CSV table of C-alpha atoms in Angstrom, one decimal:
chain,number,residue,atom,x,y,z
E,1,MET,CA,50.7,25.2,22.1
E,2,LYS,CA,49.0,28.3,20.9
E,3,SER,CA,47.8,29.2,24.4
E,4,GLN,CA,51.3,28.5,25.8
E,5,ARG,CA,52.9,30.8,23.3
E,6,ALA,CA,50.3,33.5,24.1
E,7,VAL,CA,51.0,33.2,27.8
E,8,MET,CA,54.7,33.4,27.2
E,9,ALA,CA,54.3,36.5,25.0
E,10,ALA,CA,52.1,38.1,27.6
E,11,LEU,CA,54.7,37.5,30.3
E,12,VAL,CA,57.5,38.9,28.1
E,13,THR,CA,55.4,41.9,27.4
E,14,CYS,CA,54.6,42.5,31.1
E,15,ALA,CA,58.3,42.1,31.9
E,16,PHE,CA,59.2,44.7,29.3
E,17,PHE,CA,56.7,47.2,30.5
E,18,ALA,CA,57.7,46.6,34.1
E,19,LEU,CA,61.3,47.3,33.2
E,20,THR,CA,60.5,50.4,31.2
E,21,ALA,CA,58.2,51.7,34.0
E,22,CYS,CA,61.0,51.3,36.5
E,23,ALA,CA,63.4,53.2,34.3
E,24,GLY,CA,60.9,55.9,33.6
E,25,THR,CA,60.0,56.5,37.2
E,26,ALA,CA,63.5,57.0,38.5
E,27,VAL,CA,63.6,59.9,40.9
E,28,PRO,CA,66.5,62.1,42.1
E,29,GLY,CA,68.0,60.7,45.3
E,30,ALA,CA,67.6,57.0,44.5
E,31,GLY,CA,70.7,55.3,45.8
E,32,VAL,CA,72.3,58.6,47.0
E,33,PRO,CA,73.7,58.5,50.6
E,34,ALA,CA,71.8,60.7,53.1
E,35,ALA,CA,74.9,62.3,54.6
E,36,LEU,CA,76.8,65.1,52.8
E,37,PRO,CA,80.2,64.1,51.4
E,38,GLU,CA,83.2,64.5,53.8
E,39,PRO,CA,85.1,67.8,53.7
E,40,VAL,CA,87.8,68.0,51.0
E,41,THR,CA,91.2,69.7,51.2
E,42,ASN,CA,92.7,72.3,49.0
E,43,THR,CA,96.3,73.3,48.7
E,44,ASP,CA,95.6,76.3,46.4
E,45,GLU,CA,95.2,79.7,48.0
E,46,LEU,CA,91.6,80.4,49.0
E,47,VAL,CA,89.9,83.5,50.4
E,48,GLY,CA,87.1,83.8,53.0
E,49,GLN,CA,85.3,86.8,54.5
E,50,GLY,CA,84.3,86.6,58.1
E,51,THR,CA,85.1,87.2,61.8
E,52,VAL,CA,88.4,86.0,63.3
E,53,LEU,CA,87.9,85.6,67.1
E,54,GLN,CA,90.3,84.5,69.8
E,55,LYS,CA,89.3,83.7,73.4
E,56,GLY,CA,92.1,84.4,75.8
E,57,GLU,CA,95.1,82.1,75.0
E,58,GLY,CA,93.0,79.8,72.9
E,59,GLU,CA,93.5,79.2,69.2
E,60,PRO,CA,92.0,81.9,66.8
E,61,GLN,CA,88.9,80.8,65.0
E,62,LEU,CA,87.7,81.7,61.6
E,63,CYS,CA,83.9,82.3,61.9
E,64,LEU,CA,82.2,82.1,58.5
E,65,GLY,CA,78.7,81.4,59.8
E,66,ALA,CA,76.4,83.0,62.3
E,67,ILE,CA,77.7,85.6,64.8
E,68,MET,CA,75.9,86.1,68.2
E,69,GLU,CA,75.4,89.9,68.6
E,70,SER,CA,76.8,90.1,72.1
E,71,TYR,CA,79.7,92.1,73.4
E,72,PRO,CA,82.2,90.6,72.9
E,73,PRO,CA,80.6,88.6,70.0
E,74,GLN,CA,80.4,84.9,70.1
E,75,CYS,CA,81.0,82.5,67.2
E,76,ASN,CA,82.5,79.2,66.3
E,77,GLY,CA,84.5,78.1,63.3
E,78,PRO,CA,87.6,76.2,62.2
E,79,ALA,CA,91.0,77.0,63.7
E,80,ILE,CA,93.1,79.5,61.8
E,81,ARG,CA,96.8,78.8,61.9
E,82,GLY,CA,99.6,81.3,61.4
E,83,TRP,CA,97.4,84.2,62.7
E,84,ASP,CA,99.2,87.3,64.0
E,85,TRP,CA,97.1,90.0,65.5
E,86,SER,CA,99.9,92.5,65.0
E,87,LEU,CA,99.2,92.2,61.3
E,88,ALA,CA,95.5,92.5,61.6
E,89,LYS,CA,94.3,96.1,61.7
E,90,TYR,CA,91.1,97.3,63.4
E,91,SER,CA,90.7,94.5,65.9
E,92,GLU,CA,88.9,94.9,69.2
E,93,THR,CA,89.4,93.4,72.6
E,94,ALA,CA,87.0,93.0,75.5
E,95,SER,CA,86.8,90.5,78.4
E,96,THR,CA,89.9,88.6,77.1
E,97,VAL,CA,88.3,88.1,73.7
E,98,THR,CA,89.9,89.7,70.6
E,99,TRP,CA,88.1,89.8,67.3
E,100,GLY,CA,87.8,91.6,63.9
E,101,THR,CA,86.3,91.1,60.5
E,102,TYR,CA,88.6,90.3,57.6
E,103,ALA,CA,89.2,88.8,54.2
E,104,VAL,CA,91.6,86.0,55.0
E,105,PHE,CA,93.9,84.1,52.6
E,106,GLY,CA,95.2,80.6,53.0
E,107,THR,CA,94.8,76.9,52.4
E,108,TRP,CA,92.2,74.4,53.8
E,109,ASP,CA,92.9,70.9,55.0
E,110,GLY,CA,89.3,69.9,55.7
E,111,THR,CA,89.5,70.9,59.4
E,112,ALA,CA,91.7,74.0,59.7
E,113,PHE,CA,92.6,77.1,57.7
E,114,THR,CA,96.3,78.0,57.4
E,115,GLN,CA,97.0,81.7,56.6
E,116,THR,CA,99.3,82.5,53.7
E,117,GLN,CA,99.3,86.3,53.7
E,118,PRO,CA,98.2,89.1,56.0
E,119,PRO,CA,94.5,89.7,56.3
E,120,ILE,CA,92.6,92.7,54.8
E,121,PRO,CA,90.0,94.4,57.0
E,122,LEU,CA,86.6,93.9,55.4
E,123,SER,CA,86.1,97.7,55.4
E,124,LEU,CA,88.9,97.9,53.0
E,125,TYR,CA,88.3,94.8,50.9
E,126,SER,CA,86.6,95.0,47.5
E,127,PRO,CA,86.0,91.5,46.2
E,128,VAL,CA,85.6,90.9,42.4
E,129,GLY,CA,82.5,89.2,41.4
E,130,SER,CA,78.9,89.5,40.2
E,131,PRO,CA,75.5,88.5,41.7
E,132,ASP,CA,74.3,85.0,40.9
E,133,PRO,CA,71.7,85.4,38.1
E,134,ARG,CA,69.4,82.9,39.9
E,135,GLN,CA,68.8,85.7,42.5
E,136,ASP,CA,66.9,87.6,39.8
E,137,ALA,CA,63.1,87.1,39.9
E,138,THR,CA,63.0,86.4,36.2
E,139,ASN,CA,65.2,83.3,36.9
E,140,ALA,CA,63.1,81.8,39.8
E,141,GLY,CA,63.4,78.1,40.6
E,142,ALA,CA,60.4,75.7,40.5
E,143,SER,CA,60.5,74.5,44.1
E,144,ASP,CA,58.0,75.7,46.7
E,145,ASP,CA,59.0,76.9,50.1
E,146,ALA,CA,57.7,73.8,51.9
E,147,THR,CA,59.9,71.5,49.8
E,148,LEU,CA,62.9,73.7,50.3
E,149,GLN,CA,62.4,73.9,54.0
E,150,ARG,CA,62.2,70.1,54.2
E,151,ILE,CA,65.5,69.9,52.2
E,152,SER,CA,67.0,72.5,54.5
E,153,ASP,CA,66.2,70.3,57.6
E,154,GLU,CA,67.7,67.3,55.9
E,155,LEU,CA,70.9,69.1,55.1
E,156,ALA,CA,71.4,70.7,58.5
E,157,GLY,CA,74.6,69.6,60.1
E,158,SER,CA,78.2,70.5,60.9
E,159,GLN,CA,79.1,71.2,57.2
E,160,THR,CA,76.2,73.6,56.7
E,161,LEU,CA,76.8,77.1,57.8
E,162,SER,CA,73.3,78.4,56.8
E,163,SER,CA,70.5,77.6,54.4
E,164,VAL,CA,67.9,80.0,53.1
E,165,PRO,CA,64.9,79.4,50.7
E,166,MET,CA,64.8,82.2,48.2
E,167,ASN,CA,63.5,82.7,44.7
E,168,GLY,CA,62.5,79.1,44.3
E,169,TYR,CA,65.9,77.7,45.4
E,170,LEU,CA,67.6,76.6,48.6
E,171,TRP,CA,70.8,78.6,49.0
E,172,VAL,CA,73.2,76.6,51.2
E,173,SER,CA,76.4,78.0,52.6
E,174,VAL,CA,79.2,75.5,53.4
E,175,LEU,CA,82.8,76.1,54.4
E,176,TYR,CA,84.3,74.8,51.1
E,177,ASP,CA,83.2,72.9,48.1
E,178,ASP,CA,85.3,71.7,45.1
E,179,GLY,CA,82.1,70.8,43.3
E,180,THR,CA,81.5,67.5,45.2
E,181,ILE,CA,78.7,68.9,47.4
E,182,GLN,CA,77.0,70.6,44.5
E,183,LEU,CA,77.1,67.3,42.5
E,184,TYR,CA,75.7,65.4,45.6
E,185,VAL,CA,72.7,67.7,46.1
E,186,ASP,CA,72.0,67.7,42.3
E,187,GLU,CA,71.9,63.9,42.4
E,188,ARG,CA,69.8,63.8,45.5
E,189,TYR,CA,67.3,66.5,44.8
E,190,GLY,CA,67.6,67.2,41.1
E,191,PRO,CA,69.3,70.1,39.3
E,192,ASP,CA,68.4,73.8,40.0
E,193,VAL,CA,67.0,73.0,43.5
E,194,VAL,CA,69.9,73.5,45.9
E,195,ILE,CA,72.6,76.2,45.2
E,196,VAL,CA,75.8,75.5,47.2
E,197,GLN,CA,77.7,78.6,48.1
E,198,PRO,CA,81.2,77.9,49.6
E,199,ALA,CA,82.5,80.5,52.1
E,200,LEU,CA,86.1,79.7,51.0
E,201,PHE,CA,86.7,80.2,47.3
E,202,PRO,CA,89.7,80.6,45.0
E,203,ALA,CA,91.7,83.7,45.7
E,204,SER,CA,92.4,84.3,42.0
């Protein structure tokens, strides 16, 4: 009986340590889906700064990502509804392409941007804000460039406009985030690793 009790106690002890070991070794990303959350909508007025470009009679596009430095320029982005070039100062036209750089105001339905007021040329626009303190060298993140590059490759896709490792963080630009994407990357990679920067943000 004594030996049986000893064996049972040992088994219980092993089970306890196995459970606590599992709990103690939980890592960010466990059980988190690999794909970014689906785009969300917003009925409040947002503002974005970028290039509006229209090819011929096609629908104007709001380009918030990379712009090819050709003449005329080339870029892609979501459709912008309610656009009127007569209200957009300082536009250019070449080879049936019309474009200009603006601060645009409107709502986002997850696929298209609907304008709510006339645009402001970026040369005349002075946004209110301050630099992110994590850009300061004294607030550097703990991740190395190789890790950040791996994460950048994993997050590359239609929702990611750009991603840049800088100051120990991965700075990821997306079209819009209500906090869902930031929560996702925090759960997958841990806090203070990926900084999500939405290109569309509240206008007020």
